[in-house]
Backbone as a printed PyTorch tensor [residue, N CA C, xyz], in Angstrom:
tensor([[[  1.0420,  -0.8760,  -0.0840],
         [ -0.2650,  -0.0230,   0.3700],
         [  0.9420,   1.3220,   0.1820]],

        [[  0.0050,   2.1670,  -0.5610],
         [  0.6150,   3.7350,  -0.3020],
         [  0.8650,   4.1090,   1.0350]],

        [[  2.1430,   4.6750,   1.1990],
         [  2.2950,   5.7230,   2.5910],
         [  2.2190,   6.4520,   2.4590]],

        [[  1.8060,   7.2170,   3.8300],
         [  1.2870,   9.1180,   3.8630],
         [  2.4000,   9.2530,   4.8910]],

        [[  3.3940,  10.8060,   4.4800],
         [  3.2680,  11.1590,   5.7320],
         [  2.5970,  11.6130,   6.7570]],

        [[  3.0720,  11.1240,   8.2990],
         [  1.8150,  11.8060,   8.7140],
         [  1.6010,  12.9690,   9.3690]],

        [[  2.2760,  14.2030,   8.6500],
         [  1.6370,  15.6920,   8.4340],
         [  0.5510,  16.0140,   7.7590]],

        [[  0.3810,  14.8500,   6.7180],
         [ -0.7840,  14.7680,   5.4850],
         [ -2.2110,  14.5620,   6.6140]],

        [[ -2.1520,  14.6010,   7.7310],
         [ -3.3250,  14.2790,   8.3320],
         [ -3.9270,  15.3630,   8.5320]],

        [[ -3.2630,  16.6100,   8.6420],
         [ -3.9210,  17.8860,   8.5760],
         [ -4.8630,  18.3520,   7.5900]],

        [[ -4.4090,  17.4850,   6.3050],
         [ -5.1800,  17.4820,   5.5270],
         [ -6.7140,  17.0440,   5.2800]],

        [[ -6.4470,  15.4920,   5.9370],
         [ -7.6730,  15.3270,   6.0880],
         [ -8.5140,  15.4590,   7.0410]],

        [[ -8.1150,  15.8280,   8.5050],
         [ -9.0040,  16.3660,   9.6250],
         [ -8.4580,  17.4610,   9.7990]],

        [[ -9.4000,  18.7020,   9.4580],
         [ -9.1160,  20.0350,   9.7800],
         [ -9.6800,  20.5200,  10.5230]],

        [[-11.0080,  20.1740,  11.2740],
         [-11.6150,  20.7700,  12.0880],
         [-10.9450,  20.4420,  13.6690]],

        [[-11.0350,  21.4050,  14.5290],
         [-10.4590,  20.9670,  15.8780],
         [-11.1540,  19.7790,  16.1250]],

        [[-12.7260,  19.5510,  15.8930],
         [-13.2960,  18.4970,  16.7090],
         [-12.8230,  17.2470,  16.1460]],

        [[-12.6440,  16.9830,  14.7390],
         [-12.1770,  15.9680,  14.0610],
         [-10.6320,  15.3520,  14.6870]],

        [[ -9.8890,  16.3510,  14.6650],
         [ -8.4120,  15.8850,  15.4160],
         [ -8.5890,  15.4500,  17.0540]],

        [[ -9.4570,  15.9760,  17.4800],
         [ -9.7100,  15.6160,  18.9610],
         [-10.2120,  13.9630,  19.3960]],

        [[-11.0260,  14.1410,  18.0580],
         [-11.6580,  12.7710,  18.0820],
         [-10.5780,  11.8100,  17.6740]],

        [[-10.1250,  11.7080,  16.6680],
         [ -8.9040,  11.2050,  16.3220],
         [ -7.8910,  10.7030,  17.6440]],

        [[ -7.7710,  11.9700,  18.2260],
         [ -6.5360,  11.3360,  19.6970],
         [ -7.2550,  10.2720,  20.5270]],

        [[ -8.4350,  10.5430,  20.7360],
         [ -9.3510,  10.2000,  21.8790],
         [ -9.3530,   8.5950,  21.3940]],

        [[ -9.7930,   8.4390,  20.1030],
         [ -9.7960,   7.3070,  19.7190],
         [ -8.8430,   6.3430,  19.5240]],

        [[ -7.7340,   6.8740,  19.4890],
         [ -5.9660,   6.2280,  19.1290],
         [ -5.4460,   6.0640,  20.6500]],

        [[ -6.0620,   6.7300,  21.2930],
         [ -5.8260,   6.7280,  23.1390],
         [ -6.6720,   5.5750,  23.5930]],

        [[ -7.9680,   5.5330,  23.3400],
         [ -8.6660,   4.6010,  23.7470],
         [ -7.9390,   3.0180,  22.8820]],

        [[ -7.9180,   3.2640,  22.1090],
         [ -7.4460,   1.8170,  21.1250],
         [ -6.1480,   1.2590,  21.6410]],

        [[ -5.3830,   2.4020,  22.1340],
         [ -4.2510,   1.7890,  22.3530],
         [ -4.1730,   1.2510,  23.6840]],

        [[ -5.1620,   1.7620,  24.6540],
         [ -5.6020,   0.8500,  26.2140],
         [ -6.5840,   0.1340,  26.4390]],

        [[ -7.2490,  -0.2830,  25.2620],
         [ -8.1860,  -1.2240,  25.0090],
         [ -7.7800,  -2.8790,  25.6860]],

        [[ -6.3900,  -2.8560,  25.4100],
         [ -6.1070,  -4.1160,  25.6970],
         [ -5.3360,  -3.8140,  27.1470]],

        [[ -5.3880,  -2.8900,  28.0200],
         [ -5.1030,  -2.4350,  29.3270],
         [ -3.3840,  -2.5930,  29.2170]],

        [[ -2.9500,  -2.2890,  28.0690],
         [ -1.8980,  -2.1510,  27.8600],
         [ -1.2390,  -0.9930,  27.1270]],

        [[ -0.4490,   0.2670,  27.7020],
         [ -0.2080,   1.1270,  26.5660],
         [  1.2540,   1.1990,  26.0920]],

        [[  1.9220,   0.7450,  25.2410],
         [  3.0310,   0.0590,  24.9890],
         [  3.7460,   1.2940,  24.3430]],

        [[  5.1710,   1.4750,  24.1370],
         [  5.9050,   2.5570,  23.9990],
         [  5.5270,   3.4280,  22.2670]],

        [[  5.4700,   2.3240,  21.7120],
         [  5.4560,   2.0290,  20.3190],
         [  4.4270,   3.1900,  19.7310]],

        [[  3.2820,   2.6430,  20.8950],
         [  2.1270,   3.2550,  20.3480],
         [  1.7000,   4.4650,  21.5570]],

        [[  2.4540,   4.8900,  22.1140],
         [  2.2210,   6.4030,  22.6000],
         [  2.9250,   7.1100,  21.7980]],

        [[  4.6580,   6.7520,  21.4430],
         [  5.0860,   7.2920,  20.3160],
         [  4.5320,   8.0070,  19.1080]],

        [[  3.6360,   6.7530,  18.6740],
         [  2.9990,   7.0720,  17.2960],
         [  1.6750,   8.2570,  17.6950]],

        [[  0.6650,   8.1240,  18.6930],
         [  0.0970,   9.1030,  19.2100],
         [  0.8010,  10.4070,  19.4590]],

        [[  1.9970,  10.6080,  20.0160],
         [  2.4200,  11.8270,  20.0460],
         [  3.0460,  12.4870,  18.5240]],

        [[  3.2950,  11.6200,  17.8530],
         [  3.4620,  12.1420,  16.2510],
         [  2.1950,  12.5130,  15.9550]],

        [[  0.9680,  12.0680,  16.2740],
         [  0.2740,  12.7180,  15.7290],
         [ -0.3110,  13.6650,  16.4530]],

        [[ -0.1000,  14.1320,  17.7940],
         [ -0.4790,  15.0430,  18.3300],
         [  0.3370,  15.8990,  17.8080]],

        [[  1.2640,  16.2400,  17.7810],
         [  2.6730,  17.0200,  16.9180],
         [  1.9310,  17.4870,  15.7410]],

        [[  1.6970,  16.6000,  14.7450],
         [  0.9800,  16.9950,  13.2870],
         [ -0.1210,  17.9370,  13.7580]],

        [[ -1.0180,  17.4540,  14.4330],
         [ -2.4490,  18.1830,  14.9450],
         [ -1.6780,  19.4750,  15.2820]],

        [[ -0.8840,  19.5410,  16.2220],
         [ -0.7260,  21.1110,  17.0840],
         [ -1.2020,  21.5980,  18.1690]],

        [[ -1.6120,  19.9490,  19.0090],
         [ -2.6800,  20.4890,  19.8250],
         [ -1.6950,  20.5490,  21.2910]],

        [[ -2.3630,  21.4880,  21.7560],
         [ -1.4640,  22.3100,  22.9280],
         [ -1.7710,  20.9730,  24.1500]],

        [[ -1.1250,  20.9270,  24.7850],
         [ -0.7040,  19.6540,  25.7740],
         [ -1.7180,  20.0190,  27.1280]],

        [[ -2.0960,  21.1890,  27.7140],
         [ -3.4090,  20.7510,  28.5300],
         [ -4.1100,  19.9860,  27.7170]],

        [[ -4.6590,  20.3870,  26.4710],
         [ -5.7840,  19.5720,  26.0590],
         [ -5.6550,  17.8980,  25.9070]],

        [[ -4.2670,  17.7240,  25.7690],
         [ -3.9390,  16.3410,  25.6020],
         [ -3.9930,  15.5380,  26.8070]],

        [[ -3.8390,  16.3890,  28.2340],
         [ -3.8540,  15.8170,  29.7020],
         [ -5.4200,  15.7800,  29.8860]],

        [[ -5.9550,  16.4420,  29.5230],
         [ -7.6060,  16.6290,  29.6110],
         [ -8.1970,  15.2840,  29.1530]],

        [[ -7.8310,  14.9450,  27.6170],
         [ -8.2370,  13.9690,  26.5910],
         [ -7.9240,  12.9070,  27.8830]],

        [[ -6.4620,  12.6510,  27.9070],
         [ -5.7400,  11.5570,  28.5260],
         [ -7.0510,  10.9500,  29.9580]],

        [[ -7.2910,  12.2460,  30.8050],
         [ -8.0810,  11.9170,  31.7330],
         [ -9.2720,  11.5340,  31.4210]],

        [[ -9.8560,  12.0530,  30.6080],
         [-11.1520,  11.5970,  30.3640],
         [-11.3340,   9.7860,  29.5380]],

        [[-10.2030,   9.4940,  28.8740],
         [-10.1940,   8.3210,  28.6450],
         [-10.0960,   7.2970,  29.7740]],

        [[ -8.8710,   7.7630,  30.6710],
         [ -9.0810,   7.5060,  31.9770],
         [-10.3380,   6.8740,  32.6420]],

        [[-11.2010,   8.1070,  32.7130],
         [-12.4350,   8.0440,  33.4280],
         [-13.1830,   6.8220,  32.9310]],

        [[-13.0660,   6.7880,  31.5030],
         [-14.1230,   6.1080,  30.3390],
         [-13.9550,   4.5450,  30.8150]],

        [[-12.4690,   4.5690,  30.7790],
         [-12.3220,   3.1190,  30.8260],
         [-12.4720,   2.5860,  32.2470]],

        [[-12.0750,   3.3730,  33.3020],
         [-12.4820,   2.8180,  34.6110],
         [-14.0620,   2.7630,  34.7210]],

        [[-15.0440,   3.5810,  34.0320],
         [-16.5970,   3.1640,  34.0590],
         [-16.8760,   1.9910,  33.5030]],

        [[-16.0170,   1.9490,  32.2150],
         [-16.3100,   0.9580,  31.7380],
         [-16.0260,  -0.4680,  32.1250]],

        [[-15.0680,  -0.6760,  33.1630],
         [-14.6280,  -1.8280,  33.8010],
         [-15.6000,  -1.7070,  34.7200]],

        [[-16.3050,  -0.6940,  35.4360],
         [-17.1220,  -0.9690,  36.6890],
         [-18.4090,  -1.4970,  35.8890]],

        [[-18.8140,  -0.9620,  34.9000],
         [-20.2850,  -1.7770,  34.1120],
         [-19.9130,  -3.3080,  33.9090]],

        [[-18.6120,  -3.3810,  33.4720],
         [-18.5790,  -4.9830,  32.7650],
         [-18.7010,  -5.6700,  34.4150]],

        [[-17.9970,  -5.2920,  35.0860],
         [-18.0240,  -5.8130,  36.7140],
         [-19.4910,  -6.0990,  37.2600]],

        [[-20.3020,  -5.2480,  36.7680],
         [-21.8610,  -5.1870,  37.4380],
         [-22.5760,  -6.1960,  36.1790]],

        [[-22.0400,  -6.1220,  35.3380],
         [-22.8960,  -7.1690,  34.6010],
         [-22.5570,  -8.4820,  34.9990]],

        [[-21.2380,  -8.7140,  35.0050],
         [-20.6190, -10.4110,  35.3930],
         [-21.0450, -10.5600,  36.3950]],

        [[-21.4380,  -9.7090,  37.4290],
         [-21.6700, -10.2790,  38.9600],
         [-22.9990, -11.1640,  39.1760]],

        [[-23.0760, -12.0000,  39.7580],
         [-24.3330, -12.5460,  40.2890],
         [-25.2310, -12.5120,  41.2570]]])
């Protein structure tokens, strides 16, 4: 397949809402197996840098994704309880 430089993401995702959604989804995907590998972190950081998103917003995104997974885990435990 054809490869594209990561900087071209700005051509595809131009709105801030789209960029935030991409990063949140990448964070969630990286944590979905409860292991956040270094290469996943490095890739997400490259996307963040390509988008030029402020660190304070990234911190909030990380916090929200972590909260989401905590709630998801509680729901899964509740559903599985007898």
